Amino acid sequence: MSAPLCHGEAVRTTCPYCGVGCGLIVRPDGDGRLTLAGDPEHPANFSDLCAKGSALLETVGLEARLLHPMLRQADGALIRTTWGQALDHVAAELGRIVARNGPDAVAFYLSGQLLTEDYYVANKLMKGFIGSANVDTNSRLCMASSVAGHRRAFGSDTVPGNYADLDGADLIVLVGSNAAWCHPVLFRRMVRNRAERGAKLVVIDPRRTATAEEADLFLPIRPGTDTALFAGLLVHLADEGALDNAYIRDHTKGFDDALAAARAVAPNPAATARVTGLASTDVVRFFELFRVNERVVTCYSQGVNQSAQGTDKVNAIINCHLATGRIGRPGMGPFSLTGQPNAMGGREVGGLANQLAAHMGFAPADVDHVGRFWNAPRMATCEGLKAVQMFEAIGRGEIKALWVMATNPAVSLPRADAVREALTKLDLFVVSDNVMSNDTIRAQPHVLFPAAAWGEKDGTVTNSERRISRQRAFLPLPGETRPDWWIVSQVARRMGFAEAFSYGSPAEIFREHAALSGFENGGTRDFDIGTLADLTDAEYDALAPIQWGGERFFGNGGFFTADRKAHFVAVEPPALREATSDAFPFRLNTGRVRDQWHSMTRTGRSARLAGHAPEPFVEIAAQDAAALGIADGDLARVTSPHGLCIARVVVSEGQQAGLLFLPIHWSDETASAARVGALVAAHTDPHSGQPELKATPVAIAPLEFHWCGFVRTRNNVTLPAQTWWARIAAGDGVEYRIASNAGAMLWHDFAHRLRSADAQLAEDFDPAQGLYRAAAYVDGALESCVCMGRFGTTAPDHVVLPVPDVGIAAPVPSAQPVFESEPVVCACFGVSARHIRAAVEDGRAHSVADVTRLLGVGSNCGSCLQDLKRIVARGRRAA
Ligand code: SF4
């Protein structure tokens, strides 16, 4: 990319994707371009990066960016307006709705992508000045159950340990976490510990993921039964005399009740095995590994959190660590791996509807305390509506105004179709974002605010280990974009709160946030960064990554409950909220793929990230596929009572019978029908409000298409009706993977419509083989191509560019494929599974090391190493 550095020198910043929070250095290369590398001094990654982080500079272009404020007119047209008009309009409408319907008629829906300073200002405006706690965030979908579990056990939302514990642990247990794909840099740290120190790795997941490939013990647990597994573990630890009785006595309460509840759920390993669907021998092996290894870290992520019993699952895990005193000491502890880059920062400022600010809740003393600090005229005095309930209230017309910042609820929330429908009922619908179009914006907001993006904005984020890092700008603000904190402050000033929102920089906001955390704290609250309240602007600019609270909490007790003791929790027996039925006999698991992030508005811009999972897919077990007459590579329709998705079938050895898996990333912007949120039911955890995103009953059926192929163009196009499609970045343009029942004539007409007036078209129609191919060239360069074949017969060697026979001086060679039908395993070097298999099967490579030497695979970011190992092992078996 060629945009200039703001400062003309290297800039240290932080990756905007996952909760690992890797440090980056962006440098000019002296040639007007930028380079990016992992920061060797950042304690989260010590220079490592995954494929997503490595490709960040490929995603900072301005195509499709929202660059100006937009205001919808009475006739429905959305037109460019001035900042003044847009801000005045939002402030006046918010004021009018609050005056007419009360403060709870408005809501903010925020994001773990926001910076702490953005979050702080939005939270302050709503909870201290508008007077409602209807501020929630997409973090509700991510780690709200961990927050609730921490608060029940510790009295505070505290992550007790740190990443260094993963280096020093002798046993690492990963529960509901595909860390190899979702927290790749941390996972590599775990794998290094295993290789160098012999640490054991246990992976607990219904699906055999890339993470499970590295496990010493993989436990393919029945969905929703994690509570039983850890209840059984607690019983085992008690029965085998492995408890730390002194720690239990001195620092905790409620152990007897918790143990009795655990005995009722899982009285012994055999009963645990029955409930969890695991082999008894595996259960015993896990229990024994946990018993004999004092240094044990249990990491958990969305497989635990995204559940209607997520909080109990978290507490069942924490119970085992408290009972053995394995918390807050090197190499041990429960560890919540947060999904988003600043989910933790959002929690710190109180950006959840059930938090107030600075890790305080809605107890009268907390409300008084924060109200005095803010000098706030209208404090919220009770919890607001959590995400799912917030959008249901919008649907019922109870919330009249909504401001969405940096997130895409029409894709990610349960019952996403109903969410999108609800958005159309709002009297005032405001979106702050940096794209012109996404599924939420399709719901016709009244105002669009152009927000600064990563690389342009400036502030702080907090990662999974409580480490606050600076995200620094290295690009100028494009167009009329502004940081989110500025936009919110400007609205607040126009609502009459000028004095409290007079911020001129993120540094000012950070100082206030830090001061609030320390205000009358006296050690009563875990979150205290009061010592940073006096940073000068220069010190804030230069702030090195800093871990709040020190390295660890709770090694010697000191919990933040009223009695300063940790509270064991008596957990409920596991039960999924909704049973499968004849109509919906499968259970749908959802999750991420390795090289994409959320709804792909950023990662989707990188062609090299696109190849790993270029289409929405549904994984199914071989026996289920056979029973339904579905083959690998078919397209299938997945339905629930709430919606449908159409996805490519992947018959997977890693999938349990009766379970399906769909990735979450596709939206109506990138595929014809693949919004997973549209399928998911809106069941939520009673403590955290987190929705159950991984256990919806669904049905699957094959879909028949006669034709399939691809279209390459320089820009997005509208495909013929009734076409199944999925779009990815490819080369300098986009590629549509398509399936259709319309034959060659339709695609012939389409190819002719697609080409520009001065393009020359080369065509090739081969009825015998059922192929239609067309390529349009301008001055010898490919402008677009359309390649279609009979479904199931289109092999990669068929879909090459046809040689134009129209006298073009420099035709693209016919042997040059433009389409890779197999997944790209290594995004850094663009190597597909086909290349790796070929190298192994023809004897050029005999090991992972050989493939790495030969093709470069795995030698850069290492995100592909698990995939590589699996393909090499299979290739060797086949050779
Ligand atoms: Fe970014 Fe990858 Fe690091 Fe996560 S692991 S912060 S996505 S570079």
mmCIF file of N, CA and C and ligand atoms in Angstrom, residues 14-24 44-45 48-54 56 163 179 181-188 339 341 463 594 597 863, ligand 1:
data_model
loop_
_atom_site.group_PDB
_atom_site.id
_atom_site.type_symbol
_atom_site.label_atom_id
_atom_site.label_comp_id
_atom_site.label_asym_id
_atom_site.label_seq_id
_atom_site.Cartn_x
_atom_site.Cartn_y
_atom_site.Cartn_z
ATOM 1 N N THR A 14 -0.823 -2.123 17.797
ATOM 2 C CA THR A 14 -1.347 -3.410 18.255
ATOM 3 C C THR A 14 -2.307 -3.957 17.219
ATOM 4 N N CYS A 15 -2.282 -5.262 17.043
ATOM 5 C CA CYS A 15 -3.160 -5.923 16.074
ATOM 6 C C CYS A 15 -4.629 -5.709 16.469
ATOM 7 N N PRO A 16 -5.514 -5.449 15.492
ATOM 8 C CA PRO A 16 -6.920 -5.187 15.812
ATOM 9 C C PRO A 16 -7.799 -6.420 15.788
ATOM 10 N N TYR A 17 -7.226 -7.613 15.735
ATOM 11 C CA TYR A 17 -8.085 -8.790 15.647
ATOM 12 C C TYR A 17 -8.291 -9.447 17.018
ATOM 13 N N CYS A 18 -7.595 -10.502 17.310
ATOM 14 C CA CYS A 18 -8.036 -11.311 18.459
ATOM 15 C C CYS A 18 -7.486 -10.802 19.793
ATOM 16 N N GLY A 19 -7.948 -11.459 20.865
ATOM 17 C CA GLY A 19 -7.605 -11.029 22.220
ATOM 18 C C GLY A 19 -6.176 -11.298 22.631
ATOM 19 N N VAL A 20 -5.381 -11.955 21.776
ATOM 20 C CA VAL A 20 -3.964 -12.134 22.122
ATOM 21 C C VAL A 20 -3.303 -10.757 22.244
ATOM 22 N N GLY A 21 -3.671 -9.855 21.322
ATOM 23 C CA GLY A 21 -3.173 -8.482 21.424
ATOM 24 C C GLY A 21 -1.716 -8.335 21.030
ATOM 25 N N CYS A 22 -1.356 -8.855 19.861
ATOM 26 C CA CYS A 22 0.046 -8.843 19.449
ATOM 27 C C CYS A 22 0.531 -7.433 19.124
ATOM 28 N N GLY A 23 1.759 -7.153 19.509
ATOM 29 C CA GLY A 23 2.385 -5.885 19.176
ATOM 30 C C GLY A 23 2.947 -5.922 17.763
ATOM 31 N N LEU A 24 2.856 -4.788 17.081
ATOM 32 C CA LEU A 24 3.302 -4.679 15.689
ATOM 33 C C LEU A 24 4.211 -3.471 15.550
ATOM 34 N N ALA A 44 3.193 -9.942 24.503
ATOM 35 C CA ALA A 44 2.144 -10.861 24.044
ATOM 36 C C ALA A 44 2.651 -11.771 22.942
ATOM 37 N N ASN A 45 3.576 -11.294 22.142
ATOM 38 C CA ASN A 45 3.946 -12.090 20.959
ATOM 39 C C ASN A 45 5.445 -12.157 20.680
ATOM 40 N N ASP A 48 6.177 -12.745 17.105
ATOM 41 C CA ASP A 48 5.336 -13.672 16.333
ATOM 42 C C ASP A 48 4.079 -12.971 15.825
ATOM 43 N N LEU A 49 3.600 -13.397 14.684
ATOM 44 C CA LEU A 49 2.294 -12.958 14.174
ATOM 45 C C LEU A 49 1.634 -14.140 13.494
ATOM 46 N N CYS A 50 0.310 -14.115 13.424
ATOM 47 C CA CYS A 50 -0.381 -15.129 12.629
ATOM 48 C C CYS A 50 -0.655 -14.564 11.234
ATOM 49 N N ALA A 51 -1.311 -15.376 10.411
ATOM 50 C CA ALA A 51 -1.557 -14.959 9.015
ATOM 51 C C ALA A 51 -2.406 -13.687 8.964
ATOM 52 N N LYS A 52 -3.393 -13.576 9.836
ATOM 53 C CA LYS A 52 -4.265 -12.383 9.806
ATOM 54 C C LYS A 52 -3.457 -11.124 10.123
ATOM 55 N N GLY A 53 -2.679 -11.195 11.191
ATOM 56 C CA GLY A 53 -1.874 -10.038 11.573
ATOM 57 C C GLY A 53 -0.859 -9.695 10.491
ATOM 58 N N SER A 54 -0.251 -10.727 9.900
ATOM 59 C CA SER A 54 0.768 -10.484 8.872
ATOM 60 C C SER A 54 0.192 -9.783 7.652
ATOM 61 N N LEU A 56 -2.186 -7.497 7.555
ATOM 62 C CA LEU A 56 -2.956 -6.287 7.891
ATOM 63 C C LEU A 56 -2.788 -5.155 6.874
ATOM 64 N N TYR A 163 0.099 -14.710 30.269
ATOM 65 C CA TYR A 163 0.574 -15.587 29.195
ATOM 66 C C TYR A 163 1.816 -16.378 29.602
ATOM 67 N N ALA A 179 -7.772 -22.837 19.665
ATOM 68 C CA ALA A 179 -6.736 -21.800 19.769
ATOM 69 C C ALA A 179 -5.803 -21.792 18.566
ATOM 70 N N TRP A 181 -6.466 -21.839 15.596
ATOM 71 C CA TRP A 181 -7.015 -20.938 14.585
ATOM 72 C C TRP A 181 -7.442 -19.594 15.182
ATOM 73 N N CYS A 182 -7.896 -19.598 16.417
ATOM 74 C CA CYS A 182 -8.519 -18.380 16.961
ATOM 75 C C CYS A 182 -7.568 -17.545 17.818
ATOM 76 N N HIS A 183 -6.551 -18.165 18.393
ATOM 77 C CA HIS A 183 -5.516 -17.444 19.153
ATOM 78 C C HIS A 183 -4.158 -18.021 18.741
ATOM 79 N N PRO A 184 -3.818 -17.901 17.458
ATOM 80 C CA PRO A 184 -2.696 -18.686 16.920
ATOM 81 C C PRO A 184 -1.359 -18.415 17.599
ATOM 82 N N VAL A 185 -1.084 -17.170 17.919
ATOM 83 C CA VAL A 185 0.233 -16.873 18.490
ATOM 84 C C VAL A 185 0.353 -17.466 19.897
ATOM 85 N N LEU A 186 -0.722 -17.397 20.653
ATOM 86 C CA LEU A 186 -0.685 -18.021 21.987
ATOM 87 C C LEU A 186 -0.574 -19.529 21.861
ATOM 88 N N PHE A 187 -1.277 -20.085 20.878
ATOM 89 C CA PHE A 187 -1.239 -21.541 20.727
ATOM 90 C C PHE A 187 0.175 -21.995 20.401
ATOM 91 N N ARG A 188 0.862 -21.205 19.567
ATOM 92 C CA ARG A 188 2.243 -21.591 19.260
ATOM 93 C C ARG A 188 3.104 -21.595 20.515
ATOM 94 N N GLY A 339 -12.054 -13.191 22.903
ATOM 95 C CA GLY A 339 -12.067 -13.248 21.451
ATOM 96 C C GLY A 339 -11.540 -11.989 20.802
ATOM 97 N N PRO A 341 -10.059 -7.860 20.264
ATOM 98 C CA PRO A 341 -8.844 -7.146 20.651
ATOM 99 C C PRO A 341 -9.022 -6.285 21.891
ATOM 100 N N ASN A 463 -5.510 -6.669 26.364
ATOM 101 C CA ASN A 463 -5.615 -8.039 25.858
ATOM 102 C C ASN A 463 -6.048 -9.010 26.956
ATOM 103 N N ARG A 594 -9.577 -20.039 10.211
ATOM 104 C CA ARG A 594 -8.238 -19.597 10.605
ATOM 105 C C ARG A 594 -7.896 -18.183 10.150
ATOM 106 N N TRP A 597 -11.810 -12.859 10.038
ATOM 107 C CA TRP A 597 -12.186 -12.229 11.304
ATOM 108 C C TRP A 597 -13.615 -11.720 11.188
ATOM 109 N N SER A 863 0.811 -20.286 11.092
ATOM 110 C CA SER A 863 -0.610 -20.555 11.345
ATOM 111 C C SER A 863 -1.061 -21.868 10.711
HETATM 112 FE FE1 SF4 B 1 -3.491 -10.509 15.610
HETATM 113 FE FE2 SF4 B 1 -2.962 -13.072 15.069
HETATM 114 FE FE3 SF4 B 1 -1.836 -11.872 17.162
HETATM 115 FE FE4 SF4 B 1 -4.417 -12.449 17.206
HETATM 116 S S1 SF4 B 1 -2.724 -13.932 17.142
HETATM 117 S S2 SF4 B 1 -3.500 -10.508 17.868
HETATM 118 S S3 SF4 B 1 -4.989 -12.107 15.077
HETATM 119 S S4 SF4 B 1 -1.492 -11.377 15.002
#
